[in-house]
Amino acid sequence: MQETNKIATVGIIGFGNVGFHFAHFFHHKNCLKKVFVRNILALKKEYPLLENLFTNDFNELKNCDLILVCVNDDAVNEIIGQLPSKCIVAHTSGSIGLEQIQRKKNIGVFYPLQTFSKNGELHLKSVPILVESNDKSIEQLLLKFGQHFFDKVIVLDSEKRKLLHLAAVFVNNFTNHLYFQAEDFLQQHQLDFDLLKPLILETAQKIQTTSPKDAQTGPARRKDLSIIDQHKSVLTGTQKTMYEMLTNSILKTYEKL
Amino acid sequence: MQETNKIATVGIIGFGNVGFHFAHFFHHKNCLKKVFVRNILALKKEYPLLENLFTNDFNELKNCDLILVCVNDDAVNEIIGQLPSKCIVAHTSGSIGLEQIQRKKNIGVFYPLQTFSKNGELHLKSVPILVESNDKSIEQLLLKFGQHFFDKVIVLDSEKRKLLHLAAVFVNNFTNHLYFQAEDFLQQHQLDFDLLKPLILETAQKIQTTSPKDAQTGPARRKDLSIIDQHKSVLTGTQKTMYEMLTNSILKTYEKL
């Protein structure tokens, strides 16, 4: 392990959605040293703020206290294999277990539980960070480093992190796909998806203070079978199957009440 | 029709989630005249701000330019049947067609496309309002009245309103049920649902400026079959069925890309 009792400087590998946000965040906090990218010229031009920090040489990361690997899951091991062995290296993926990392020393996880995209502001400070290492002293370093910048940082083992990532698929990926289905359905009927946007936002806001069980409304919650039948008669294909499956699940959830 | 060319005063029937919010909103705008409720004594005590406006006598609504009926769908006709025939009466339901209202004169729809609950603030001004009447002059009155207070008010016929309501079931009722399933899954594994709350909020916020199709992320979007298999091996019962159905639908949506 590197002779440090504190993480003060960060290197980032990758400038996809996660790398992009971490790079800007840590640059703003004055602790970003380098960002490793392949297409260095294009990025220097596009992001003048980070111009002098982009590099395509792994050696330039060697003085960073922590290297955050923000690349696709299937590239993580290949990348880590090329990094200076004395640097602490943490990947940022929800679904790669520590045991899957081939390198065994100076490794850890620094997983931000959030959906990232380059458009739009993200309030990174309130994103929960899940950390882990097979070396307790590194785990503590990651924890302390995280707590310095983020509201909620917890140590979580790989198995639990994967379960959390799976739950995240339900509330993010699947939810977004329901938005997509609604938009598709409205387009079929020449109706404007924008009309649903305040409802979408309020649905997510309500859950910040109310449990999903108590927040549930709608025909299935009220057991309003005539509206449900009316809806089924309008829907076709996947949208009908989806409606039936989710409606039945809501009916079943509340049938004992 | 009542001799009016402008709606200036409002009466509200019902003090459920919709009635509660409309009552406070219009009271704040100085145009609320009366709120009809059954349990008048309890409510006068609980809501001193509206104390003098509560009534349990339909006659006291007779001078309102507009009566908003905010009761359960199956009570709408019974209530409207008891109201002074010279008053314009509008129900606030997404799924009751104009043609289902037994009374044929001085009727309309004033439907707020939002999920309502008594806890929590609601920014009612930005809620889309859908209006309709079988009488064009009443429709215009409702439209003008709505536009005075709300950002987005549109005329929409019953059939389209029902389709919009069905799409709302997808983005609100079903989305909330996914939150519920995620919470249930995390509880099974002693994990804290609160960790997902920033993600839930960001998922809804992202869609305000990005189309659901572009916002989609996750293993199904990336066609990451090994993660999908890993997830399936952890899930059971309804949650597994739900995961498979939604994952397959996402895979299908992007398979041509």
PDB file of N, CA and C in Angstrom, chain A residues 9-10 28 33 70 82 90 92 170:
ATOM      1  N   THR A   9      -5.280  13.338  -3.404  1.00  0.00           N
ATOM      2  CA  THR A   9      -5.350  13.595  -4.839  1.00  0.00           C
ATOM      3  C   THR A   9      -5.952  12.397  -5.572  1.00  0.00           C
ATOM      4  N   VAL A  10      -6.684  12.716  -6.617  1.00  0.00           N
ATOM      5  CA  VAL A  10      -7.435  11.699  -7.330  1.00  0.00           C
ATOM      6  C   VAL A  10      -7.068  11.722  -8.802  1.00  0.00           C
ATOM      7  N   HIS A  28     -13.424  20.626  -9.151  1.00  0.00           N
ATOM      8  CA  HIS A  28     -14.019  21.723  -8.394  1.00  0.00           C
ATOM      9  C   HIS A  28     -13.543  21.711  -6.936  1.00  0.00           C
ATOM     10  N   LYS A  33      -6.075  15.268 -10.137  1.00  0.00           N
ATOM     11  CA  LYS A  33      -4.722  15.426 -10.677  1.00  0.00           C
ATOM     12  C   LYS A  33      -4.661  15.144 -12.165  1.00  0.00           C
ATOM     13  N   CYS A  70     -13.355   4.464 -14.032  1.00  0.00           N
ATOM     14  CA  CYS A  70     -14.734   4.738 -14.460  1.00  0.00           C
ATOM     15  C   CYS A  70     -14.918   4.270 -15.899  1.00  0.00           C
ATOM     16  N   GLN A  82      -2.906  -2.390 -15.891  1.00  0.00           N
ATOM     17  CA  GLN A  82      -1.892  -1.480 -16.437  1.00  0.00           C
ATOM     18  C   GLN A  82      -1.478  -0.372 -15.481  1.00  0.00           C
ATOM     19  N   ALA A  90      -9.659   2.137  -7.202  1.00  0.00           N
ATOM     20  CA  ALA A  90     -11.027   1.715  -6.883  1.00  0.00           C
ATOM     21  C   ALA A  90     -11.872   1.768  -8.149  1.00  0.00           C
ATOM     22  N   THR A  92     -15.730   1.768  -9.939  1.00  0.00           N
ATOM     23  CA  THR A  92     -16.948   2.523  -9.595  1.00  0.00           C
ATOM     24  C   THR A  92     -18.204   1.801 -10.069  1.00  0.00           C
ATOM     25  N   PHE A 170     -34.680  -1.806 -10.783  1.00  0.00           N
ATOM     26  CA  PHE A 170     -36.135  -1.652 -10.687  1.00  0.00           C
ATOM     27  C   PHE A 170     -36.543  -0.174 -10.677  1.00  0.00           C
TER      28      PHE A 170
END
